Short mmCIF file of C-alpha atoms and ligand atoms in Angstrom, two decimals:
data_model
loop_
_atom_site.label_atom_id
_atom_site.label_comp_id
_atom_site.label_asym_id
_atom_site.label_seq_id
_atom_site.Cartn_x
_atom_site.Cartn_y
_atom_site.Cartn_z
CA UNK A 601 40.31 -7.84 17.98
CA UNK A 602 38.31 -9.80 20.62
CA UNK A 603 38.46 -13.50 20.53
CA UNK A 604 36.24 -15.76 22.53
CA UNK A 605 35.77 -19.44 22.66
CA UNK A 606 33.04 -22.05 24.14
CA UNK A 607 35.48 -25.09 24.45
CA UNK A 608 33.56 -28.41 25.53
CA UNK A 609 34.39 -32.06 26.00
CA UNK A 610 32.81 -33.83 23.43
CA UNK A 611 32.22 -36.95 25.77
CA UNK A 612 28.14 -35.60 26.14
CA UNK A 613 25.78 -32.87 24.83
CA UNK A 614 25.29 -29.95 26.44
CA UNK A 615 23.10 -28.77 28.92
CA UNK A 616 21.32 -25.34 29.96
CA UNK A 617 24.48 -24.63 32.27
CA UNK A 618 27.25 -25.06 29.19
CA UNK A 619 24.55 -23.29 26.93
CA UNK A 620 24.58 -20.54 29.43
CA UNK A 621 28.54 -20.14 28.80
CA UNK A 622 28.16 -20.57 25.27
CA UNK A 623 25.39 -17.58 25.34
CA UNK A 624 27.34 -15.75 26.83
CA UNK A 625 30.08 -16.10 25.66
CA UNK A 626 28.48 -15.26 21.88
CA UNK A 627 26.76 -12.39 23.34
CA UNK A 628 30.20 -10.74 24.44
CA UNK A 629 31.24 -11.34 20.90
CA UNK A 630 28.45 -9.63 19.19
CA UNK A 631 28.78 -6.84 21.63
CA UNK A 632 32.81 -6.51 21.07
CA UNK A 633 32.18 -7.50 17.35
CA UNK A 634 33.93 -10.16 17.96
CA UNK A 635 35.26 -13.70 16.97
CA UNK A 636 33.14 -17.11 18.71
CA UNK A 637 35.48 -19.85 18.08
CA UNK A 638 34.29 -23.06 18.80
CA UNK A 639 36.63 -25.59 20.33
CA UNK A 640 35.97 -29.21 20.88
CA UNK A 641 38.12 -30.34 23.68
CA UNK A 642 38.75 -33.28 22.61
CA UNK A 643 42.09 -34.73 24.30
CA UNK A 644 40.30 -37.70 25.68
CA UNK A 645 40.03 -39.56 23.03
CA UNK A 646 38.91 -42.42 24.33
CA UNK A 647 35.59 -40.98 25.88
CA UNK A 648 35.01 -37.84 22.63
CA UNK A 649 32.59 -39.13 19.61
CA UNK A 650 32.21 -36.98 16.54
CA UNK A 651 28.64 -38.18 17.41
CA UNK A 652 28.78 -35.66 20.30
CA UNK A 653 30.84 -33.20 18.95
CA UNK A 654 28.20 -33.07 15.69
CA UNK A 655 25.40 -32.65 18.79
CA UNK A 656 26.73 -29.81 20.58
CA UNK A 657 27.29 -28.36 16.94
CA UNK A 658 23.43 -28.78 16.21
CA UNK A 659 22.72 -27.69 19.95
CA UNK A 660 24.42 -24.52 18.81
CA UNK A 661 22.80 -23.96 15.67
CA UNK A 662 19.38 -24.61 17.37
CA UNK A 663 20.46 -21.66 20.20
CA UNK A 664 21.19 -19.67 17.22
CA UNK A 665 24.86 -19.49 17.58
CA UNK A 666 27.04 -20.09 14.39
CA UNK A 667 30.89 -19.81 15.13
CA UNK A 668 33.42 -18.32 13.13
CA UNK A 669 35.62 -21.09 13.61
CA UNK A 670 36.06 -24.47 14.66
CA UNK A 671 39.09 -26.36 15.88
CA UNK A 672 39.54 -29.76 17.17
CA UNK A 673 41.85 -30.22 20.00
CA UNK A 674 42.75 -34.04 19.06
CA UNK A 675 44.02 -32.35 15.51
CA UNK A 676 46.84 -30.17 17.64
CA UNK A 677 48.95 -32.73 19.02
CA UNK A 678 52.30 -32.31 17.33
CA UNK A 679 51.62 -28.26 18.28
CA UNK A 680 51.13 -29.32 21.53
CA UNK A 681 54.38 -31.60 21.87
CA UNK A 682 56.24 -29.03 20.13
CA UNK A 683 55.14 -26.28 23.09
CA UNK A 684 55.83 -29.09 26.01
CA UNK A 685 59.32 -29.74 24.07
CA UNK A 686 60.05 -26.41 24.42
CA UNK A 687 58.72 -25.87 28.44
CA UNK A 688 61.10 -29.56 28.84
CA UNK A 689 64.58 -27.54 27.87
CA UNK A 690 63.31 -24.72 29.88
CA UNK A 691 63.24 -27.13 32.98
CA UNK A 692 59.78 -26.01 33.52
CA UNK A 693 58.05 -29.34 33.00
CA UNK A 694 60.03 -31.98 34.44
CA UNK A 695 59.19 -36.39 34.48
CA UNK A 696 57.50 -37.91 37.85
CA UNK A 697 57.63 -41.77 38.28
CA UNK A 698 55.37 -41.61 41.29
CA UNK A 699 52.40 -44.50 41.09
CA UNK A 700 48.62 -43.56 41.83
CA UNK A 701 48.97 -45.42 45.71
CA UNK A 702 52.78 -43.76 46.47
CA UNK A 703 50.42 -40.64 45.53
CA UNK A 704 47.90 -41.27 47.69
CA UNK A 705 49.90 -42.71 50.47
CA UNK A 706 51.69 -39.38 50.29
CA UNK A 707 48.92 -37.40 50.38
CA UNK A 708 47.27 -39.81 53.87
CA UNK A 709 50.76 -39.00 55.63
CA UNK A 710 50.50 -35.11 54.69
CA UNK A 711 46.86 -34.98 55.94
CA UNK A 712 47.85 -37.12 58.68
CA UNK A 713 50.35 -34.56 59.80
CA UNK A 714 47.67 -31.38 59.07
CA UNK A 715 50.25 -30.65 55.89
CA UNK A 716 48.40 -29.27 52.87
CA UNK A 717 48.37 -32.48 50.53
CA UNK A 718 50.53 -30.50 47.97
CA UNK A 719 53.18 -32.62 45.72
CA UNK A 720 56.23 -32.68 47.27
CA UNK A 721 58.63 -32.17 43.91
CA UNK A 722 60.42 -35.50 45.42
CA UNK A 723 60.81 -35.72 41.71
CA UNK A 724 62.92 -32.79 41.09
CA UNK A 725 65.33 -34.49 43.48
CA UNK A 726 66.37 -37.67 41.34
CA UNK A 727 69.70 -37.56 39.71
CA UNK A 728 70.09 -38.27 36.15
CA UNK A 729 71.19 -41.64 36.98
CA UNK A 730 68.43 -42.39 39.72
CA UNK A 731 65.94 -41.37 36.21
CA UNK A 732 68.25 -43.24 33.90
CA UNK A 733 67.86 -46.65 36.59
CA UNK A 734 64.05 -46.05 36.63
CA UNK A 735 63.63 -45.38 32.74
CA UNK A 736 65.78 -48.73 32.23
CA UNK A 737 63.11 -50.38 34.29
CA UNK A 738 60.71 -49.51 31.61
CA UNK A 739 58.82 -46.91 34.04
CA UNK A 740 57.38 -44.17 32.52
CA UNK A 741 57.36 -40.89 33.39
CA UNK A 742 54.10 -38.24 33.79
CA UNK A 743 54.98 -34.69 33.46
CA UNK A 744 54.44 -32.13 36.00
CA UNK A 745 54.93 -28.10 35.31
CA UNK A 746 57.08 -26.52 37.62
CA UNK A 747 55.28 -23.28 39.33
CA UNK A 748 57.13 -20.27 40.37
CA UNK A 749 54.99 -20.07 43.53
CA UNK A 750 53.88 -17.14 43.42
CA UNK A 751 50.71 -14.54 43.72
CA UNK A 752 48.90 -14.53 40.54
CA UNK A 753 46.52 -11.84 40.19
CA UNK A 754 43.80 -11.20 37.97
CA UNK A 755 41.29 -8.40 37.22
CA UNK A 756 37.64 -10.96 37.14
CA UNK A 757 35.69 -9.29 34.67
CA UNK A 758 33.15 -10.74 36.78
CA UNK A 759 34.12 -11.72 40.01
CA UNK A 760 36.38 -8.67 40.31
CA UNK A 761 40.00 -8.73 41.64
CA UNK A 762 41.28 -12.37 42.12
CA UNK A 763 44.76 -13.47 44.17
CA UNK A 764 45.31 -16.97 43.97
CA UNK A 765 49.41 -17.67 45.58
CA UNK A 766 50.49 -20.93 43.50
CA UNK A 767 52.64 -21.93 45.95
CA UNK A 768 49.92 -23.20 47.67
CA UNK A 769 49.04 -25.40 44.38
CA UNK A 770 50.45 -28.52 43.87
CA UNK A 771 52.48 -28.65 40.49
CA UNK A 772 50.33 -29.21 37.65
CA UNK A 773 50.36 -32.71 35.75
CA UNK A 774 50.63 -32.07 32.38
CA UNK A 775 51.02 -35.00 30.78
CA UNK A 776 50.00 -38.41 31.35
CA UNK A 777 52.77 -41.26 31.26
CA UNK A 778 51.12 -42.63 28.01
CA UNK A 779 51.98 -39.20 26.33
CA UNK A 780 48.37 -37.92 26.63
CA UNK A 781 47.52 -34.24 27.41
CA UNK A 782 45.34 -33.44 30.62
CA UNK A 783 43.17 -30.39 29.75
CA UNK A 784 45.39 -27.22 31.00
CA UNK A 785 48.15 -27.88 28.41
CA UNK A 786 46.12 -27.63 25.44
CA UNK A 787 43.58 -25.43 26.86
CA UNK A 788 46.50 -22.74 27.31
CA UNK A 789 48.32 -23.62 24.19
CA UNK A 790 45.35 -23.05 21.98
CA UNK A 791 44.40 -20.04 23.65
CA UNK A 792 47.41 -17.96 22.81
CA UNK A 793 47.53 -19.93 19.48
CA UNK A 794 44.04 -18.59 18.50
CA UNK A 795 44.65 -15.36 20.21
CA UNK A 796 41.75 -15.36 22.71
CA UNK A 797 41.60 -11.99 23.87
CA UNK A 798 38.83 -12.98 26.44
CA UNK A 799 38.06 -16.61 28.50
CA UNK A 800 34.72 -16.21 29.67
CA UNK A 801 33.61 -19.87 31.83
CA UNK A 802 32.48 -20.84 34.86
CA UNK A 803 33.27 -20.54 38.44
CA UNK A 804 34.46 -23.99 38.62
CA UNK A 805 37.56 -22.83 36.49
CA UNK A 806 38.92 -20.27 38.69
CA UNK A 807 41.40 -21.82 40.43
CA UNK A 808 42.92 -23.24 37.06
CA UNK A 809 43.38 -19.79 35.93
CA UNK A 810 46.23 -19.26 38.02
CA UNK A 811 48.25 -22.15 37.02
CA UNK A 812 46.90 -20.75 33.05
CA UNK A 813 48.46 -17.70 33.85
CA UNK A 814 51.28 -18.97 35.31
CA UNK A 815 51.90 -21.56 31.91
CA UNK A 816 51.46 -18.58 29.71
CA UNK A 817 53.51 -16.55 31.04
CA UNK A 818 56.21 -19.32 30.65
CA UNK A 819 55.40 -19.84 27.27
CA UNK A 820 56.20 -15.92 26.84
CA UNK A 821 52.85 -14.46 26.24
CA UNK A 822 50.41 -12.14 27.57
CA UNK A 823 47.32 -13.98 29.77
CA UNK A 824 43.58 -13.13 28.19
CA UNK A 825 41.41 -11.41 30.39
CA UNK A 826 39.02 -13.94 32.18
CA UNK A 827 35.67 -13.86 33.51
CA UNK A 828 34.29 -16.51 35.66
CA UNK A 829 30.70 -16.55 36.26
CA UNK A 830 28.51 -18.71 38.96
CA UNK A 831 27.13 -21.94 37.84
CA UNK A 832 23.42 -22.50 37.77
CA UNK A 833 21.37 -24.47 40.88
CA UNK A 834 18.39 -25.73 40.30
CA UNK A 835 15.16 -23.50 41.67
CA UNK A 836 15.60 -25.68 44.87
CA UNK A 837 19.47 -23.72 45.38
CA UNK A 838 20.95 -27.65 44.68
CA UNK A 839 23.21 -28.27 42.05
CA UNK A 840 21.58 -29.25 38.39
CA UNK A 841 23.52 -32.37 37.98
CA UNK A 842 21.38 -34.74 38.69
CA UNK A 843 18.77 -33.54 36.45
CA UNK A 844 20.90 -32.32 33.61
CA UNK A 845 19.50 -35.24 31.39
CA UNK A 846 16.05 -33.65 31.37
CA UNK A 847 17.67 -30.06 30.95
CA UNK A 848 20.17 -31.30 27.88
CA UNK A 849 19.94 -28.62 25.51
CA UNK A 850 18.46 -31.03 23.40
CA UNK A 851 15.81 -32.11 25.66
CA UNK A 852 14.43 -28.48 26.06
CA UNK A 853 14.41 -28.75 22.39
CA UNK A 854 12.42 -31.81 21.84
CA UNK A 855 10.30 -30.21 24.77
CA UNK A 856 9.38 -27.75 21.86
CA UNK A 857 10.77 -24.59 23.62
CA UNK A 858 11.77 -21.43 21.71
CA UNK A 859 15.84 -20.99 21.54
CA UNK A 860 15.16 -17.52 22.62
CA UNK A 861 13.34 -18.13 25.51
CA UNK A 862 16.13 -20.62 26.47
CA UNK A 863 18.30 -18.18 25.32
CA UNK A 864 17.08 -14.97 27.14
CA UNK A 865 17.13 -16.76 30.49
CA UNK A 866 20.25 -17.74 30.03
CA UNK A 867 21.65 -14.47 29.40
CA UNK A 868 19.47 -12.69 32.33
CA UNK A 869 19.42 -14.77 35.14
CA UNK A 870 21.72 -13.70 37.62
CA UNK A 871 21.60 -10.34 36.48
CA UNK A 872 20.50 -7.54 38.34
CA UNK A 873 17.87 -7.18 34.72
CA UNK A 874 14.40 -7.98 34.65
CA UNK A 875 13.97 -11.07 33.18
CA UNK A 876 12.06 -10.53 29.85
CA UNK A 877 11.98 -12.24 26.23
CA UNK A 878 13.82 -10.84 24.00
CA UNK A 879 13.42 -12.24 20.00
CA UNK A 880 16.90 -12.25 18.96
CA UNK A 881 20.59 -11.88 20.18
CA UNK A 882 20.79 -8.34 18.79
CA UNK A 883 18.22 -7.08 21.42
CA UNK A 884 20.01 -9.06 24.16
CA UNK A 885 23.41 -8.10 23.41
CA UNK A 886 21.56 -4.41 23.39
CA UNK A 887 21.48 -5.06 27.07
CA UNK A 888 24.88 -7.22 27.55
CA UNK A 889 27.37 -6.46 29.99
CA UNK A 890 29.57 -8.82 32.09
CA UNK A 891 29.93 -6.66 35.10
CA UNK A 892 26.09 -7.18 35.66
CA UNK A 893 26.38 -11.24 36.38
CA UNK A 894 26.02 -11.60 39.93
CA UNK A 895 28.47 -13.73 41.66
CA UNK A 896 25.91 -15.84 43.92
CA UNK A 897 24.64 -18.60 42.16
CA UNK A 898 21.98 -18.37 39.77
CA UNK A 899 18.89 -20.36 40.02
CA UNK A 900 17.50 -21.87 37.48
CA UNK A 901 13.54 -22.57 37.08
CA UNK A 902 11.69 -24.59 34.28
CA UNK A 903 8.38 -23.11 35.85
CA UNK A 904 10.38 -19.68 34.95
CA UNK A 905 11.40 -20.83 31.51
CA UNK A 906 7.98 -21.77 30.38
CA UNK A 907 6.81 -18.63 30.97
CA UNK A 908 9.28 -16.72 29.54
CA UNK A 909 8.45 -18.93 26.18
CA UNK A 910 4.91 -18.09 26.53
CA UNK A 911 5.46 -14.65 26.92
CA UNK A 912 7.99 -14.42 24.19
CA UNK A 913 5.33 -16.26 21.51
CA UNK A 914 2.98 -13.85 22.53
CA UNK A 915 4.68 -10.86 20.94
CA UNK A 916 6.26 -12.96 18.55
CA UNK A 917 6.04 -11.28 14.98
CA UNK A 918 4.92 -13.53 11.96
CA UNK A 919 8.35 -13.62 10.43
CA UNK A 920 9.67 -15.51 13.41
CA UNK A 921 7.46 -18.22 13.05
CA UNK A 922 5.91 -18.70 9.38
CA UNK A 923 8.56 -21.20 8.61
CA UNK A 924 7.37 -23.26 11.11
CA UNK A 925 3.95 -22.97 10.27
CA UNK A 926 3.00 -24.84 7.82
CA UNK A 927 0.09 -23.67 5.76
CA UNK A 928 -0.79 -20.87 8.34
CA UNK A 929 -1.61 -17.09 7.80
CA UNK A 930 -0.56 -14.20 9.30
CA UNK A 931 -3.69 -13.52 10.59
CA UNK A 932 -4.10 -16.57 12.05
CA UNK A 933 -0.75 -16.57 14.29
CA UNK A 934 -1.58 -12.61 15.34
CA UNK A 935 -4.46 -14.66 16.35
CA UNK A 936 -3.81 -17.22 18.62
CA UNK A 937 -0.35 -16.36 19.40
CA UNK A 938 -1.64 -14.82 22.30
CA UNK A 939 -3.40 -18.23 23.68
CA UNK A 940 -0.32 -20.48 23.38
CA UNK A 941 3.01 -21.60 25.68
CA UNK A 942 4.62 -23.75 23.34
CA UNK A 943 4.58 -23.40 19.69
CA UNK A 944 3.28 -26.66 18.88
CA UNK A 945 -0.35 -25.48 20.73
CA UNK A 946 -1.09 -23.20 17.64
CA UNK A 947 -2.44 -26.12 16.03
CA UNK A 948 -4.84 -26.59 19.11
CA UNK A 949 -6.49 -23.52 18.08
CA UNK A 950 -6.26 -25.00 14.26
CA UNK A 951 -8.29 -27.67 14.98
CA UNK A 952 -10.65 -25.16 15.90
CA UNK A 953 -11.23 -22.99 13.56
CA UNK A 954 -10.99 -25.72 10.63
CA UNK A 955 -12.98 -28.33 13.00
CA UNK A 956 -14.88 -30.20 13.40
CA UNK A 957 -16.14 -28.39 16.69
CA UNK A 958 -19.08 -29.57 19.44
CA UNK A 959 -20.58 -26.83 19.83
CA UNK A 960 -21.84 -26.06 23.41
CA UNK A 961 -25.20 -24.93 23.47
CA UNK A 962 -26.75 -24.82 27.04
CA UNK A 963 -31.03 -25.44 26.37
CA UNK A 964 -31.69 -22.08 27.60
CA UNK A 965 -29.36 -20.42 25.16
CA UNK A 966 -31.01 -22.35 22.18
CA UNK A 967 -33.19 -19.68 21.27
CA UNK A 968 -30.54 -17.04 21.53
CA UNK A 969 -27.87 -18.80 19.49
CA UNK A 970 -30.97 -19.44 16.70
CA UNK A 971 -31.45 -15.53 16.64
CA UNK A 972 -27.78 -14.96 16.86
CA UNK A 973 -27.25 -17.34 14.18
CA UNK A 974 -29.78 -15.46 11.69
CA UNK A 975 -28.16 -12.22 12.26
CA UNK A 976 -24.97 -13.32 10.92
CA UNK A 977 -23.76 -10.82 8.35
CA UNK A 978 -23.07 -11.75 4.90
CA UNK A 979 -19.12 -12.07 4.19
CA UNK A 980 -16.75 -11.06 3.56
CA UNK A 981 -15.74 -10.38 7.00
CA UNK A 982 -12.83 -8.46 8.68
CA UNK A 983 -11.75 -7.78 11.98
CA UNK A 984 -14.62 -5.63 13.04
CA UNK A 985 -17.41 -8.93 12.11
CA UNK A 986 -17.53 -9.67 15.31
CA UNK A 987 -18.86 -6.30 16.80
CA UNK A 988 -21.02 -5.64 14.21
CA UNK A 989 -22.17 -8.96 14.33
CA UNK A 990 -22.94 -8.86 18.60
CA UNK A 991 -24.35 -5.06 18.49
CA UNK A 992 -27.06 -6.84 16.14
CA UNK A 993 -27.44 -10.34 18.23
CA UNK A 994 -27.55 -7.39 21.80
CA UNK A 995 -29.88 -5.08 20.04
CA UNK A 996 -31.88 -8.11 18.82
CA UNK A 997 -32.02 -9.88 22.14
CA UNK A 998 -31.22 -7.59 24.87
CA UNK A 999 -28.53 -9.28 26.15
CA UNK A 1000 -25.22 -8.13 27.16
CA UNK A 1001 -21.70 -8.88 28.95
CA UNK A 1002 -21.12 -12.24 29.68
CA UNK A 1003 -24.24 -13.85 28.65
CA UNK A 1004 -24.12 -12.40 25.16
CA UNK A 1005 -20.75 -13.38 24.53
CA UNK A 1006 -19.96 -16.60 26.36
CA UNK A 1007 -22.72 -18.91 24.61
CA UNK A 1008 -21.43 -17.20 21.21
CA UNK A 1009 -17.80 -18.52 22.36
CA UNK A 1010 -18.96 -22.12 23.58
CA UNK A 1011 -21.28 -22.35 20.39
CA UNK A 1012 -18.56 -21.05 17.72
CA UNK A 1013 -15.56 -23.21 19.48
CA UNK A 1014 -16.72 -25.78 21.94
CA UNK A 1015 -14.68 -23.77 24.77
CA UNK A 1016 -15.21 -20.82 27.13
CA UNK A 1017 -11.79 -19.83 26.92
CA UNK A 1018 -9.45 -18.80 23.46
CA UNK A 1019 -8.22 -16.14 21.36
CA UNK A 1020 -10.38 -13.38 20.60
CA UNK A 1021 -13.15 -14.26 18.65
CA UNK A 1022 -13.09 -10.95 16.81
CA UNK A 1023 -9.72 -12.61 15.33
CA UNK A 1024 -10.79 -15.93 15.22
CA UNK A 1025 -14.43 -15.32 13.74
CA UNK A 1026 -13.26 -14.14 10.40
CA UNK A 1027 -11.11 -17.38 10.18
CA UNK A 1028 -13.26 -19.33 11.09
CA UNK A 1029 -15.81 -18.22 8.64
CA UNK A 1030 -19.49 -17.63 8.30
CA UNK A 1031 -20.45 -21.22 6.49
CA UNK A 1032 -18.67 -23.07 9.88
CA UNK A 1033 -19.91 -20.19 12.07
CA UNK A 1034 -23.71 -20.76 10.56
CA UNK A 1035 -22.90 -24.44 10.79
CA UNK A 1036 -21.68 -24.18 14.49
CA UNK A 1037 -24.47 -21.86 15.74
CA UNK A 1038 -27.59 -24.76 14.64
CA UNK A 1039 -29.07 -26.40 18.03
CA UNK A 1040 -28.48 -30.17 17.06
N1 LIG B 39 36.60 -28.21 28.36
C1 LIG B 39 36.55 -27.35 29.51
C2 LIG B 39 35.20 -27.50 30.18
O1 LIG B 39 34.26 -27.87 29.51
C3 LIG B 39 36.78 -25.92 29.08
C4 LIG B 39 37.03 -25.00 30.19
C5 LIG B 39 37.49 -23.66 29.67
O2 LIG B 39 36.63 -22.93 29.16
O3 LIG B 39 38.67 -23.36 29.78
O4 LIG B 39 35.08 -27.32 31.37
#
């Protein structure tokens, strides 16, 4: 059974770059048929809020992603002492008294000397009663994992084949001195405990992986397979961060953007796929694979974005929508669905078939509107009004093209641009058509 999870801090909401993991990461499960497990990393418990973690939740729902389980990293801490117990008595995670500045200073000296600023395991050379002396001093230790040191490898289901040599890594810290967990305890721990078959994250995690794979392996189980894929730039090639306030999944929300568009951008960019709406996950999982995320960075582009939600509302069937439409027909979205980037604009094109309207008459076009207006057939209309309606007004008046339809348009709407008035004439309807089409 496959087993993915989307595990964020809780100490923010998310933006487009964690939605892009969680996307995928949802679309590899409904591909696999799959469990998404959502897991609040929330060790830090001075910095997570159920306030945030109840965010990303609703930033999830809104992306249209509804895990099949939850778990709360803050609710796991006896499981997690239990496991570091356990990796104690193996002598595989063993107490440091070093201070922050003996750190530090011991990193200056390596540098200074062109040594690799890796921890020196002085630790691992105190005697019981050199621990015993600084334990009686009230010092308290932090606990580092012992690697082997060794060349982890790892088939990248998206970067390909990965050697990292951990004896190049300084020894994890595990544990803080005031018992807390850092993130690669738990994050391992919870991943064999849930059985994640598959860690799909970003780039930025690769080099953790080894020292996962290593702490698994300890802990006498089989590593997941892991996928790292590039993180997102901004259309400029520069990282996001600085504008990740603006691109909080909630912001693109508020912004009135469709999930899907978000959504199908997510999923696409960086892939070697054109870049096209798709209305729900079940078409885009259609099209899912990991192998085809690109390594090199992906860029992402608002300018990109809105278009993709324009182009997605304009094929948009009414089923999608109607919920959000309140008091709207069918034949009005299939309408103006066409004319709008953003949802929200449908009621632009409300406002003009219900009105009111200033008409645009030009004084040389009053006599043509009059006649135009007279040869208005009686209702009820349908979709073919409008050319009955204009092979009368041509016939009548001899004009065609442009000039016999754009003085119809600025008289029936008050704008030379808009959905097609065959659609929009029959909404609009012949007493506010009539009404529209009298010279003031
Ligand atoms: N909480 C970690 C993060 O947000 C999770 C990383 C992982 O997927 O292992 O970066």
């Amino acid at each position: 059974m496959t087993a993915v999870r989307f595990a964020p801090s809780p100490t923010g909401r998310i933006h487009i770059g964690n939605a892009r993991t969680a996307i995928l990461n949802w679309l590899f499960a409904l591909k696999s048929g799959g469990h998404f497990i959502l897991r609040y990393d929330d060790t830090d418990v001075a910095r997570s809020t159920e306030e945030f973690a109840s965010g990303i939740a609703a930033d999830l729902a809104w992306l249209g992603i509804s895990p099949a389980r939850v778990e709360w990293q803050s609710r796991r801490f006896a499981r997690y002492r239990e496991v570091a117990d356990q990796l104690k008595a193996a002598g595989r995670l063993y107490p440091c008294f070093e201070t922050a500045d003996e750190l530090d200073r011991r990193r200056k000296r390596q540098l200074a000397r062109g040594a690799p600023p890796v921890y020196d395991r002085a630790a691992l050379r105190l005697s019981a009663a050199e621990i015993g002396k600084l334990e009686a001093e009230g010092r308290k230790p932090h606990w580092r994992f012992k690697l082997d040191g060794r060349s982890i490898a790892w088939n990248d289901l998206i970067r390909g084949p990965q050697t990292i040599d951990t004896a190049g890594l300084s020894d994890p810290v595990l544990v803080r001195e005031d018992g807390s967990y850092l993130y690669t305890l738990p994050s391992v721990i919870d991943d064999i405990d849930f059985a994640i078959s598959h860690v799909i994250r970003g780039e930025d995690h690769v080099v953790n992986t080894a020292v996962q794979i290593e702490i698994t392996e300890a802990l006498g189980a089989a590593p997941p397979q892991y996928a790292h894929h590039s993180l997102l730039t901004g259309a400029d090639g520069k990282g996001l961060s600085k504008r990740l306030g603006s691109l909080s999944v909630a912001g693109l929300r508020e912004s009135g953007l469709e999930p899907m568009a978000v959504a199908s951008l997510a999923a696409l960019l960086g892939t070697s796929d054109n870049i096209h709406p798709c209305t729900d996950y079940q078409e885009l999982a259609g099209g899912f694979a990991l192998d085809k995320l690109s390594r090199a960075p992906a860029r992402f582009d608002e300018a990109e974005l809105a278009q993709l939600n324009a182009k997605l509302l304009h094929h948009l069937p009414w089923e999608a929508v109607k919920n959000r439409l309140a008091g709207a027909t069918e034949a009005f979205w299939l309408a103006v669905r066409g004319n709008i980037a953003k949802l929200a604009d449908a009621e632009t094109w409300r406002l003009v078939i219900d009105g009111p309207v200033a008409p645009v008459i030009a004084a040389e076009d009053r006599d043509f509107i009059a006649a135009a207006k007279e040869l208005l057939p009686p209702e009820p209309w349908d979709g073919s009004t409008w050319k009955t309606w204009t092979e009368a007004v041509k016939s009548a008046t001899g004009r065609k093209g442009k000039p016999l339809f754009m003085p119809l348009r600025l008289a029936l709407t008050g704008l030379s641009h808009g959905p097609e008035l065959a659609q929009l004439l029959p909404l609009i309807g012949r007493d506010r058509a009539a009404a529209r089409l009298s010279p003031g």
